[in-house]
Coordinates of C-alpha atoms and ligand atoms in Angstrom, one line a residue:
X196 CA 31.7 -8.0 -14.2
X197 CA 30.5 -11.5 -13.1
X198 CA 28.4 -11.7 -9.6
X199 CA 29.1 -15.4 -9.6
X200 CA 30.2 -14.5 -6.4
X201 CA 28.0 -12.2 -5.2
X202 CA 25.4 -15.1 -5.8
X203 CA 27.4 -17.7 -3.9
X204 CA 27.9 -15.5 -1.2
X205 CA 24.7 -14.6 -0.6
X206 CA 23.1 -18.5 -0.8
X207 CA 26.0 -19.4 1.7
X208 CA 24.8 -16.9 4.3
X209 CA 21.3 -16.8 4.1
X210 CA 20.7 -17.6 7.7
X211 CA 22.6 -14.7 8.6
X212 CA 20.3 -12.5 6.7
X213 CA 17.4 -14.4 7.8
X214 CA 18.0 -13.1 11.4
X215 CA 19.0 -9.4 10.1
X216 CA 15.4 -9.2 8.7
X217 CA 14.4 -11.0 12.1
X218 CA 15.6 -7.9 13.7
X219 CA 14.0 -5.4 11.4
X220 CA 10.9 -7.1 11.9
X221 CA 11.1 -7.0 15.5
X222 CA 11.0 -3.1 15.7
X223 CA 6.8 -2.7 15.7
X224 CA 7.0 0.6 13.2
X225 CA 3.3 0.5 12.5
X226 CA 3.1 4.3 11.2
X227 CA -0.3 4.8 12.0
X228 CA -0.5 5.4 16.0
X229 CA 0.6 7.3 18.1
X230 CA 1.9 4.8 20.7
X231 CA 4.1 3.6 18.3
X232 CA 5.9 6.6 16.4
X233 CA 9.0 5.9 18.8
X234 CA 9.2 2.8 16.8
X235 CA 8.7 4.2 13.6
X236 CA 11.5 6.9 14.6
X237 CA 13.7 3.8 15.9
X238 CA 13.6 1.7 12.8
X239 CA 14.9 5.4 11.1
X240 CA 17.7 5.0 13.1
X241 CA 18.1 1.2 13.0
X242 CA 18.9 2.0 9.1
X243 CA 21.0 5.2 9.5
X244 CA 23.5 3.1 11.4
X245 CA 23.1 0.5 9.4
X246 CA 24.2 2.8 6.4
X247 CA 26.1 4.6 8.2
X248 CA 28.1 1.3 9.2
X249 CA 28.6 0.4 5.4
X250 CA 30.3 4.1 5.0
X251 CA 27.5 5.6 3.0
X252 CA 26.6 9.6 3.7
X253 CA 23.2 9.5 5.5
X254 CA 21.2 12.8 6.4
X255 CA 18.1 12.2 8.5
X256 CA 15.5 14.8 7.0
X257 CA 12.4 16.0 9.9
X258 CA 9.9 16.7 7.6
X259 CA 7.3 18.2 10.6
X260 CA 4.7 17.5 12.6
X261 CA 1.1 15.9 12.0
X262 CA -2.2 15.8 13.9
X263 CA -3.2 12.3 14.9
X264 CA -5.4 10.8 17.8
X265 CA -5.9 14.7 18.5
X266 CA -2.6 14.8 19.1
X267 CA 0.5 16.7 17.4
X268 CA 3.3 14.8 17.1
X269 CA 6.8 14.7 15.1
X270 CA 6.7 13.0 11.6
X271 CA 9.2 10.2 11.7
X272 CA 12.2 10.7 9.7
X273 CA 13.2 10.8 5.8
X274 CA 16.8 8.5 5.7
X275 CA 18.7 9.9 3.0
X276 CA 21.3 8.3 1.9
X277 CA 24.4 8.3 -0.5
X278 CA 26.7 5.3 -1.5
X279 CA 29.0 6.1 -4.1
X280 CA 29.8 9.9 -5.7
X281 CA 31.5 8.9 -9.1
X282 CA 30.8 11.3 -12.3
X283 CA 31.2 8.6 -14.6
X284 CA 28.9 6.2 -13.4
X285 CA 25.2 6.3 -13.4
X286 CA 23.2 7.5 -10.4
X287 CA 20.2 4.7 -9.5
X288 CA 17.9 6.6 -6.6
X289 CA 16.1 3.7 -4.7
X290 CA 13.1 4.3 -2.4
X291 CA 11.3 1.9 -0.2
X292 CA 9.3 2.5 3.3
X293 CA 10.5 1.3 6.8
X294 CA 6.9 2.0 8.5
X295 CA 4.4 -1.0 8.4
X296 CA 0.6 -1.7 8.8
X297 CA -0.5 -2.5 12.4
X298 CA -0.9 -5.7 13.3
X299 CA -2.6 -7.7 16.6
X300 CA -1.7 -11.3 17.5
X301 CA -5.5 -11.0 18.6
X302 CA -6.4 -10.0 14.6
X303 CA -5.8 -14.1 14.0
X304 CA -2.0 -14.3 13.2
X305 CA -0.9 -17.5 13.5
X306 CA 2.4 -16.5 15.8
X307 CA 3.3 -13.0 17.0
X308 CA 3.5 -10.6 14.2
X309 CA 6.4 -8.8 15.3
X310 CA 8.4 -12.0 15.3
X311 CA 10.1 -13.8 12.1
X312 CA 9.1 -17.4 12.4
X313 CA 10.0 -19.8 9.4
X314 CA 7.9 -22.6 8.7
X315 CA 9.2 -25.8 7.1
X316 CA 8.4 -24.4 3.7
X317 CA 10.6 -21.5 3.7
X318 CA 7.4 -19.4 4.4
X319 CA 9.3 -16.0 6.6
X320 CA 6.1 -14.9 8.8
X321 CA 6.2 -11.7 10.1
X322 CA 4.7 -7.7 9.7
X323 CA 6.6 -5.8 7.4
X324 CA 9.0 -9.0 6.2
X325 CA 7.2 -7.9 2.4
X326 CA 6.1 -4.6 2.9
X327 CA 8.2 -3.1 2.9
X328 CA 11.2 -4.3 5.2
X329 CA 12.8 -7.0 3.4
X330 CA 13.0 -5.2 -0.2
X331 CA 14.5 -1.9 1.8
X332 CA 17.3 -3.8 4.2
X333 CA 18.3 -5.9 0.9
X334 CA 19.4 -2.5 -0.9
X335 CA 21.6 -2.5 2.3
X336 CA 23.2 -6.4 1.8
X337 CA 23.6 -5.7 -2.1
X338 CA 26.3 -2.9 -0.8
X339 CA 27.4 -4.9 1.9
X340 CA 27.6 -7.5 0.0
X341 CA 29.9 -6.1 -2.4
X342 CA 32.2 -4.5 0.4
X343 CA 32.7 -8.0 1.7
X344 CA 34.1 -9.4 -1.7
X345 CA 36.2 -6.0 -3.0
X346 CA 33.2 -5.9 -5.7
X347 CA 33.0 -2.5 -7.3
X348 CA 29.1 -1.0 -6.9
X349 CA 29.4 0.2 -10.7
X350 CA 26.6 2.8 -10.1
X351 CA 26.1 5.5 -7.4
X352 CA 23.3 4.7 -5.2
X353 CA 21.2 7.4 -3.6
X354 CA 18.5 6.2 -1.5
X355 CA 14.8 7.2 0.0
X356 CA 13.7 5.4 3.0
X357 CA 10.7 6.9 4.4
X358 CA 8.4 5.7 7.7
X359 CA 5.3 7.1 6.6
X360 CA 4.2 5.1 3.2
X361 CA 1.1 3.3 4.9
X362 CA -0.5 6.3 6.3
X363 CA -0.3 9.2 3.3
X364 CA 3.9 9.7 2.8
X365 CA 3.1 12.5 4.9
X366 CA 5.6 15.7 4.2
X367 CA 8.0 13.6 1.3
X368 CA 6.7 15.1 -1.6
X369 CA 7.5 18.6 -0.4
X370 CA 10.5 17.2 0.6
X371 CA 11.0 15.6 -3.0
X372 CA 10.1 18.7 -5.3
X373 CA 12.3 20.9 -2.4
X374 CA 15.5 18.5 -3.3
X375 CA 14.8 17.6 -7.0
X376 CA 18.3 20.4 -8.3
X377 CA 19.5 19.5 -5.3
X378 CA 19.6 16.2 -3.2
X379 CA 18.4 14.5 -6.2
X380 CA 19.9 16.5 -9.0
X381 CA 21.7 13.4 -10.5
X382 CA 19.5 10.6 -10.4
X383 CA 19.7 8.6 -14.0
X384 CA 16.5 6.8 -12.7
X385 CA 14.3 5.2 -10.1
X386 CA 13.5 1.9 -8.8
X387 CA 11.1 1.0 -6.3
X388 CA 10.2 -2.6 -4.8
X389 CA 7.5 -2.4 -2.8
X390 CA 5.0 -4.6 -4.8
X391 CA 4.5 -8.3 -5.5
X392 CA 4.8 -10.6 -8.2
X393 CA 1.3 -11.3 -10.1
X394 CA 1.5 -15.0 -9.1
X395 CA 3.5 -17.1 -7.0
X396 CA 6.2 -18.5 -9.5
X397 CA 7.0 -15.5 -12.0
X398 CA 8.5 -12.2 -11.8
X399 CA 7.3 -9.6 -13.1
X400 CA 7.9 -5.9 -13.6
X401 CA 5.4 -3.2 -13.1
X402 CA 4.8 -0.1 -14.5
X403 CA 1.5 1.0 -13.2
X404 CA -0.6 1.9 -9.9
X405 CA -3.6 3.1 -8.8
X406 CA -4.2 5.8 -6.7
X407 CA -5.6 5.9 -3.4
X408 CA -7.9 8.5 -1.3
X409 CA -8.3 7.6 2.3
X410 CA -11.7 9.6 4.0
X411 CA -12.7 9.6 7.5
X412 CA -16.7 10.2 8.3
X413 CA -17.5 11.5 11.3
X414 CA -21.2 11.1 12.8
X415 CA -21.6 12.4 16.3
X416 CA -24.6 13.7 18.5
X417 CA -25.0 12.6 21.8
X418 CA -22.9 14.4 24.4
X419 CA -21.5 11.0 25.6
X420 CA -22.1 7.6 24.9
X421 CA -25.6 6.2 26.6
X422 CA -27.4 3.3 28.0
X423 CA -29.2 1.1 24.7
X424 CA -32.4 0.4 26.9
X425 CA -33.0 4.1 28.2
X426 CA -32.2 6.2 25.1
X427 CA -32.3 3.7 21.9
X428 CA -34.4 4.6 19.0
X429 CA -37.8 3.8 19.3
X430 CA -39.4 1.8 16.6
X431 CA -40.7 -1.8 15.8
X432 CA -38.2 -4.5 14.6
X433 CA -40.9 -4.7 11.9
X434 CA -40.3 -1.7 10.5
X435 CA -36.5 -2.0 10.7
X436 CA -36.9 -4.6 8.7
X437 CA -39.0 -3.1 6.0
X438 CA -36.8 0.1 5.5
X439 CA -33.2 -2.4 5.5
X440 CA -35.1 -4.2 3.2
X441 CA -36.1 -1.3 0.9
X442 CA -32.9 0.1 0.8
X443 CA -30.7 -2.7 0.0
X444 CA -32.7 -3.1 -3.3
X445 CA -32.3 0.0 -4.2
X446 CA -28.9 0.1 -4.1
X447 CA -28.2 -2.8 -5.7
X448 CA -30.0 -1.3 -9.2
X449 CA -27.8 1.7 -9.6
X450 CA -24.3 2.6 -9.9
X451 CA -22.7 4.8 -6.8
X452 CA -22.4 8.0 -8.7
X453 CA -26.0 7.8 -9.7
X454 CA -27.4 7.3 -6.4
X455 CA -30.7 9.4 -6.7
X456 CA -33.0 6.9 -5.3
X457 CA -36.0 7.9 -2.8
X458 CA -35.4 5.0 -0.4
X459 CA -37.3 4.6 2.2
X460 CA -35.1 5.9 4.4
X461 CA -37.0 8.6 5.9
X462 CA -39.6 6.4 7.6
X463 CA -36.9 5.4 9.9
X464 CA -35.8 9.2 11.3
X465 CA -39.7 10.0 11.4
X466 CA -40.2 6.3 13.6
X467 CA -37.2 8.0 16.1
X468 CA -38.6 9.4 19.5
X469 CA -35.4 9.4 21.8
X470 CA -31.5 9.7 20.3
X471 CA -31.0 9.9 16.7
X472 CA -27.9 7.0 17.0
X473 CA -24.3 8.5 15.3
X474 CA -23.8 4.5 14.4
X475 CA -27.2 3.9 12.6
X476 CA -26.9 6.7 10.5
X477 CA -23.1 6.1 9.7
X478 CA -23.8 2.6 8.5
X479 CA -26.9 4.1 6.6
X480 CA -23.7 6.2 4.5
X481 CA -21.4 3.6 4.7
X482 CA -23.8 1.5 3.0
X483 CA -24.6 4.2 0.6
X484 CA -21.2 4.5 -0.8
X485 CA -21.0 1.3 -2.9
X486 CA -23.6 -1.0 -4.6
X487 CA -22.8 -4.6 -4.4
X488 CA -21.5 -5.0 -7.6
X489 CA -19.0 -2.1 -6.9
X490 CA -19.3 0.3 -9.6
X491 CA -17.7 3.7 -9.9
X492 CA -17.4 4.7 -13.3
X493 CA -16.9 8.3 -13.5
X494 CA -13.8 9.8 -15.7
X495 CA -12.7 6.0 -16.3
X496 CA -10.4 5.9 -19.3
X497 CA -11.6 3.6 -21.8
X498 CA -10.5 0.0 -22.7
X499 CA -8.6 0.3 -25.8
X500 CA -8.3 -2.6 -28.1
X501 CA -4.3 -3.0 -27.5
X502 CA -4.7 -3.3 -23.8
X503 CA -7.7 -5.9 -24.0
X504 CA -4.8 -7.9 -25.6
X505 CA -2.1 -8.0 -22.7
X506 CA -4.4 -9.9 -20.1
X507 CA -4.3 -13.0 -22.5
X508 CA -0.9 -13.0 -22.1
X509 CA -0.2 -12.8 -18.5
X510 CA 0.8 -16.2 -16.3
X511 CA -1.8 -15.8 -13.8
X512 CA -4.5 -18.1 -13.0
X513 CA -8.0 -18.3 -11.1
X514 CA -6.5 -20.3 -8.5
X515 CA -3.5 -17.7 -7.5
X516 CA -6.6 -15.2 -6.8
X517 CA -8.2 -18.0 -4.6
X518 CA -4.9 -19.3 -2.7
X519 CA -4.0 -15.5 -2.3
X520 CA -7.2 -14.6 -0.7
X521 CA -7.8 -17.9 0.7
X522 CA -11.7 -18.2 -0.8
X523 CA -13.1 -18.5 -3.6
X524 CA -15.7 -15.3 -3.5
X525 CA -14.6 -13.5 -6.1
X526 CA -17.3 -10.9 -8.2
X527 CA -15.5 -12.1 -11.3
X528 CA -14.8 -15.7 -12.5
X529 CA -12.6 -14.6 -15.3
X530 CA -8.5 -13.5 -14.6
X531 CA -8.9 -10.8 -17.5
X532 CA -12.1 -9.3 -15.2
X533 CA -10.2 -9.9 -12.1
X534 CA -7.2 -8.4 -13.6
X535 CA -8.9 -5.2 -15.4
X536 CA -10.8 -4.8 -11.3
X537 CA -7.3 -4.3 -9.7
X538 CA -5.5 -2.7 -12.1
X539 CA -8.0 -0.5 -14.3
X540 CA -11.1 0.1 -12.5
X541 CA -11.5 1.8 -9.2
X542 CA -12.6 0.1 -6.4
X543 CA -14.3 1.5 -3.0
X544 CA -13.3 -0.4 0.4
X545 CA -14.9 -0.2 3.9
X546 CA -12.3 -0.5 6.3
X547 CA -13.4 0.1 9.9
X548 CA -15.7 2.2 12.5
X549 CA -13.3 4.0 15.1
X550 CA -15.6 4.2 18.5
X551 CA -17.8 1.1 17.7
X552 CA -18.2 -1.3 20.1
X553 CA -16.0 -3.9 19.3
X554 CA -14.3 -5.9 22.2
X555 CA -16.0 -9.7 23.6
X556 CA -19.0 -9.2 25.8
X557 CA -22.5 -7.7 25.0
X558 CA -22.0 -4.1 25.8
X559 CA -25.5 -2.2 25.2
X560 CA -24.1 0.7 24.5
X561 CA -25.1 3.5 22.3
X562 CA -21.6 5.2 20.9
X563 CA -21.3 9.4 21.2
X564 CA -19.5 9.6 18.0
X565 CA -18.1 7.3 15.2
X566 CA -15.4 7.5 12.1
X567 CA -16.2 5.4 9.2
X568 CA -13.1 5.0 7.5
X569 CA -13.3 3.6 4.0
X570 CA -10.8 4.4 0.7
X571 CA -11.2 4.3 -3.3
X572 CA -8.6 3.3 -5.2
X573 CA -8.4 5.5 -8.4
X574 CA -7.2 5.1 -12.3
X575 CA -6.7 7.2 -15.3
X576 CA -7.8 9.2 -15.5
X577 CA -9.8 10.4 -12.4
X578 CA -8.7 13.4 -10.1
X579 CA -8.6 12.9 -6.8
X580 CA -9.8 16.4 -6.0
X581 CA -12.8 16.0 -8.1
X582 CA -13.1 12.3 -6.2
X583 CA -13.2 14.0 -3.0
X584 CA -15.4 16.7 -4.1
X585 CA -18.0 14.2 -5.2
X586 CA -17.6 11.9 -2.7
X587 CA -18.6 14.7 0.0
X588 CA -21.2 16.0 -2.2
X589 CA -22.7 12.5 -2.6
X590 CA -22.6 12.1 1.8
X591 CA -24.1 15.1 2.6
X592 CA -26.8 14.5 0.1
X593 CA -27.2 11.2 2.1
X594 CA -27.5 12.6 5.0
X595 CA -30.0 15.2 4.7
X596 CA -32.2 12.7 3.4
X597 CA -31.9 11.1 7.0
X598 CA -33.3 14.2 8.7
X599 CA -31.3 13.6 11.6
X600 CA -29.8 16.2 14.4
X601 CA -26.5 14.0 14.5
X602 CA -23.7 15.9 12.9
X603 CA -21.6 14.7 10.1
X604 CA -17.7 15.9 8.9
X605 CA -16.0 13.8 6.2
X606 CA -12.9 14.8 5.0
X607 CA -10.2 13.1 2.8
X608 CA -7.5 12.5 5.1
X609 CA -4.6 11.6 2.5
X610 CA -4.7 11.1 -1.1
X611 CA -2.1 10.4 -3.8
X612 CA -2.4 9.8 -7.3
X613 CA -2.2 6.8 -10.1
X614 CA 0.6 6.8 -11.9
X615 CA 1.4 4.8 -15.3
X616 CA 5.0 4.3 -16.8
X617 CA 6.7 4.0 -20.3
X618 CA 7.8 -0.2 -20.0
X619 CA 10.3 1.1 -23.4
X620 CA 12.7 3.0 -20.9
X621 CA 15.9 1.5 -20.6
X622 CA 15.5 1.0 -16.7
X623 CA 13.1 -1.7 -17.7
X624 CA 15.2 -3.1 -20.0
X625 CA 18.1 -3.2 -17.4
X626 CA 15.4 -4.4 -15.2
X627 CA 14.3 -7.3 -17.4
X628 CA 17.8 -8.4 -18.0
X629 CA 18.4 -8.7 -14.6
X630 CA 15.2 -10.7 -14.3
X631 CA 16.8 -13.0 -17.0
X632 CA 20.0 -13.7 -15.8
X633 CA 18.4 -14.6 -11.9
X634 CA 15.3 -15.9 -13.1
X635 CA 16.0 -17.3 -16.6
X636 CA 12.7 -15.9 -17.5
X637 CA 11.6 -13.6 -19.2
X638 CA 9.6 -11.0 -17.3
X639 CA 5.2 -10.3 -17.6
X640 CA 4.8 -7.0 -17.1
X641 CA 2.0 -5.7 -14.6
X642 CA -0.1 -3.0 -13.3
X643 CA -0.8 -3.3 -9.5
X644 CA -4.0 -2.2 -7.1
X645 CA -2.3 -0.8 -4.8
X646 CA -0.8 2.6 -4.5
X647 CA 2.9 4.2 -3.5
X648 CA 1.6 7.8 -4.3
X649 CA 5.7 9.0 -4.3
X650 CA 6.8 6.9 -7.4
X651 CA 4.3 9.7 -9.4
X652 CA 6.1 12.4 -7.1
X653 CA 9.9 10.8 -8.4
X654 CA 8.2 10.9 -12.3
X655 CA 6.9 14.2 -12.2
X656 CA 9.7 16.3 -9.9
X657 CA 12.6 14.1 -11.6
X658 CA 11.7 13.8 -14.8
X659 CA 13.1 10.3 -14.5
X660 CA 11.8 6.8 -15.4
X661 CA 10.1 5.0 -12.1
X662 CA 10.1 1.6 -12.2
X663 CA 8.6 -1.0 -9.5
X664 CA 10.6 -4.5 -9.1
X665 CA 9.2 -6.7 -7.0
X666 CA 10.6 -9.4 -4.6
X667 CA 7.8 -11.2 -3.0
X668 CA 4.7 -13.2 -4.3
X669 CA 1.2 -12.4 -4.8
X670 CA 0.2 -14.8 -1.8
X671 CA 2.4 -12.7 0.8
X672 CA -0.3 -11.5 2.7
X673 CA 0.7 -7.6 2.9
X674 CA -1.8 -5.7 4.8
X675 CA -3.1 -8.5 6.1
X676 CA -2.8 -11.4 8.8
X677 CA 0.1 -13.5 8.3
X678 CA 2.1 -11.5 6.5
X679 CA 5.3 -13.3 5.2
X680 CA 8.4 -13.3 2.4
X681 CA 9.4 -16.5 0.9
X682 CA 13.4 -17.2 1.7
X683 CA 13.7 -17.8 -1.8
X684 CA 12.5 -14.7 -2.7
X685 CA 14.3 -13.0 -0.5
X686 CA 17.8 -14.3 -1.2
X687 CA 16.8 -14.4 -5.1
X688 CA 15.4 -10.9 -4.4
X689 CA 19.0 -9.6 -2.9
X690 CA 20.6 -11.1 -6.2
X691 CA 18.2 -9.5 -8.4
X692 CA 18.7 -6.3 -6.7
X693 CA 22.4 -6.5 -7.0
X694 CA 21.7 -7.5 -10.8
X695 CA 19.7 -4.7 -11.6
X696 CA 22.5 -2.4 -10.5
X697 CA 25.0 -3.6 -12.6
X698 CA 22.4 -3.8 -16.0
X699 CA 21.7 -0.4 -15.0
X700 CA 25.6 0.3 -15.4
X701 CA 25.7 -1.7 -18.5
X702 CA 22.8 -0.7 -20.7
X703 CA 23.7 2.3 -23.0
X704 CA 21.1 4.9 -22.1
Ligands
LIG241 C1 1.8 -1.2 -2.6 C2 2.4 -0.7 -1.3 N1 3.2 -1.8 -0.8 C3 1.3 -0.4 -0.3 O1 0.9 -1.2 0.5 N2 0.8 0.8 -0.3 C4 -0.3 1.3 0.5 C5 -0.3 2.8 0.6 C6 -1.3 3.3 1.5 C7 -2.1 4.4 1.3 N3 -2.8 4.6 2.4 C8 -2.5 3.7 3.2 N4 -1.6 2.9 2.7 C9 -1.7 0.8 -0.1 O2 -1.7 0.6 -1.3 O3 -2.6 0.6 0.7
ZN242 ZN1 1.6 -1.5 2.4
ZN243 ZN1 4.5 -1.0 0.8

């Protein structure tokens, strides 16, 4: 069937689904507070009727309760969803993720981040207008969108909309393995977009991700926080000095796995004769996890001499790393290195300290009890058990070497795994076809840093192909200020969406 008109549809009312993402952006459904889960539970319900609307059976699943901010409080829901119900035709289950990454105007956004604002380049700015927002709702237009013109949907579409992707898909993969004979019984296979292209001009499909395990670190002592000038350690600047000094060159001669080294560390508890401070001896840890050249290399699956040969290959440049970071301060000067850091190597990031000091002013305040919060991304073929196993190991060790009378906890507060896909499947091939006929390209085919831990979950309990299609570009911004979608790859996105379906139909599987 020809989607000539499908394409000329969609490029004649773009505005109109412009402003529809506008109002998907609008809902703030940051999935990590607790001050905004009514948002989260209200952009469930934003999509249920907007499923619902389209005639499509939709069963909102509750999948329990979670402890956050010492709080319990109701996991937003799991949209189900069914569009079609015919024997004969293929069953495609999409999934996507309606939650997004908080986001402050105060963080350095350019505008507010909850509102879509289009600059003159076609640039869509806004939280969640490419993670995940705009790939999800466009599932929704490619049915619409077929209503509207008496097009037949030759598949059966089952989607998985979830508000909990950026903080641990809490309760879905129960949820998953609980449905697979059941809710999910048919699926033919799966297709996820909810990653970006490698660079800013070609598509690309992906077939692999790393893995992610989030930890928390927990120092606290004092009994509340205190006054700097009446309880703060006592020792020289001198000697602070000395022992920074000391232990930065240590760490920067051995990898973090094989961190054995005496530092010098212990001076500094013995120089302490008021409050041992929970902050001094977090960022001691903190800085303990990670040398500067970032290496963690245990269980790391070797580089064979096949895969050295697909980075040559790839369209992506130097520069796309710079303009997508906006800096050129890089470890490696090489794409291949760059390439093999995100895709095949783990990394270790340090992402905040809950109960620091953070606002304007010069508070002299000594804090009562902070969270370090860091993650490592993980490959083939590294456990995450074992990860978390030697991560606390490698803390505590840390720690005692301190000799402080603060108290520590770290725990791993949600992990999921890599996951790696066969690119032979027909899916891809439907997939790349698609790509063709939209694009008039053909497709590079990628591995991505980042994580979704549910497309292993769909692999493993379906024992389907997964594949990820992406719609924006590598300079989007997810995750960080400034997020935005291009128009152009929104409105091609919708079209290769819509595409894929009707490949999917086509291909003989
Ligand atoms: C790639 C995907 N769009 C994404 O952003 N995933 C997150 C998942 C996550 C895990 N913990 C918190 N968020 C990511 O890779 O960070
Ligand atoms: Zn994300
Ligand atoms: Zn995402």
């Amino acid at each position: 069937m020809s989607l000539e008109s499908f394409y000329e549809y969609i490029d004649k009312n773009q505005d109109h689904y412009v402003r529809r993402l506008g109002e998907a952006v609008a809902i703030p459904s940051v999935s990590g507070t607790v001050q905004h889960r009514p948002e989260v539970v209200r952009m469930g319900h934003w999509l249920e009727a907007e499923l619902k609307r389209l005639g499509a059976s939709v069963e909102l699943r509750h999948p329990g309760k979670q402890e956050l901010e010492g709080q319990v409080i109701d996991l937003p829901p799991i949209v189900l969803a069914t569009y079609g119900n015919d024997p004969a035709k293929k069953t495609v289950l999409v999934y996507g993720h309606y939650d997004v990454q908080p986001a402050l105007k105060e963080d350095g956004w350019a505008t507010d981040p909850f509102t879509l604002v289009e600059d003159s380049q076609g640039r869509m700015f806004g939280r969640g207008s490419t993670d995940d927002k705009g790939p999800v709702i466009s599932w929704i237009w490619t049915i619409e969108i077929h209503q509207k013109l008496g097009l037949d949907l030759p598949v059966n579409l089952k989607m998985c909309f979830e508000g909990m992707e950026e903080s641990g898909s809490e309760g879905l993969d129960d949820i998953i393995y609980a449905e697979a004979d059941k809710y999910f019984k048919d699926v033919d296979c799966v297709c996820i977009s909810d990653n970006y292209w490698l660079g800013t001009t070609k598509p690309c499909l992906t077939y692999g991700l790393r893995g992610v395990s989030y930890f928390m670190l927990t120092v606290s002592g004092p009994g509340k926080d205190l006054h700097s000038g009446v309880f703060g350690q006592s020792r020289s600047p001198a000697d602070a000095l000395g022992i920074v000094r000391s232990t930065t060159q240590a760490a920067r001669s051995v990898p973090w796995s094989a961190h054995a080294e005496s530092s010098r560390a212990n001076q500094l508890t013995l120089a302490l004769d008021q409050v041992h401070e929970p902050m001094t001896d977090l960022i001691h840890l903190m800085h303990k996890l990670v040398t500067p050249e970032g290496k963690i290399l245990d269980d790391v699956a070797p580089v064979t001499a096949d895969e050295d040969k697909i980075y040559k290959a790839l369209d992506f440049k130097m520069d796309d790393i710079y303009n997508a970071i906006d800096a050129k301060n890089t470890i490696h000067d090489t794409t291949k290195e760059v390439l093999m850091s995100r895709w095949r190597f783990p990394s270790l990031s340090l992402h905040g300290i809950e109960g620091a000091f953070y606002s304007p002013g010069a508070k002299t305040v000594i804090p009562a009890k902070v969270v370090g919060k860091f993650s490592i991304r993980t490959v083939p073929n590294q456990d995450p058990d074992k990860i978390t196993e030697l991560v606390k190991k490698h803390v505590e060790a840390e720690f005692a070497k301190l000799g402080s009378k603060n108290k520590i906890s770290i725990e791993c507060g949600h992990a999921g795994k890599w996951w790696v896909a066969d690119i032979n499947n027909w899916n891809y091939t439907a997939a790349s076809n698609a790509i063709q006929k939209i694009f008039g390209i053909v497709p590079d085919y990628t591995r991505e840093g980042g994580s979704i831990p549910v497309t292993l979950t769909f692999q493993e309990a379906l024992k389907t192909s997964v594949l990820l299609l992406p719609m924006g570009r590598s300079d989007d911004g997810a995750h960080s200020i400034n997020e935005k979608l291009d128009r152009s790859n929104y409105i091609e996105g919708i079209k290769l969406l819509a595409t894929y379906l009707h490949e999917v139909a086509a291909i003989k599987a």
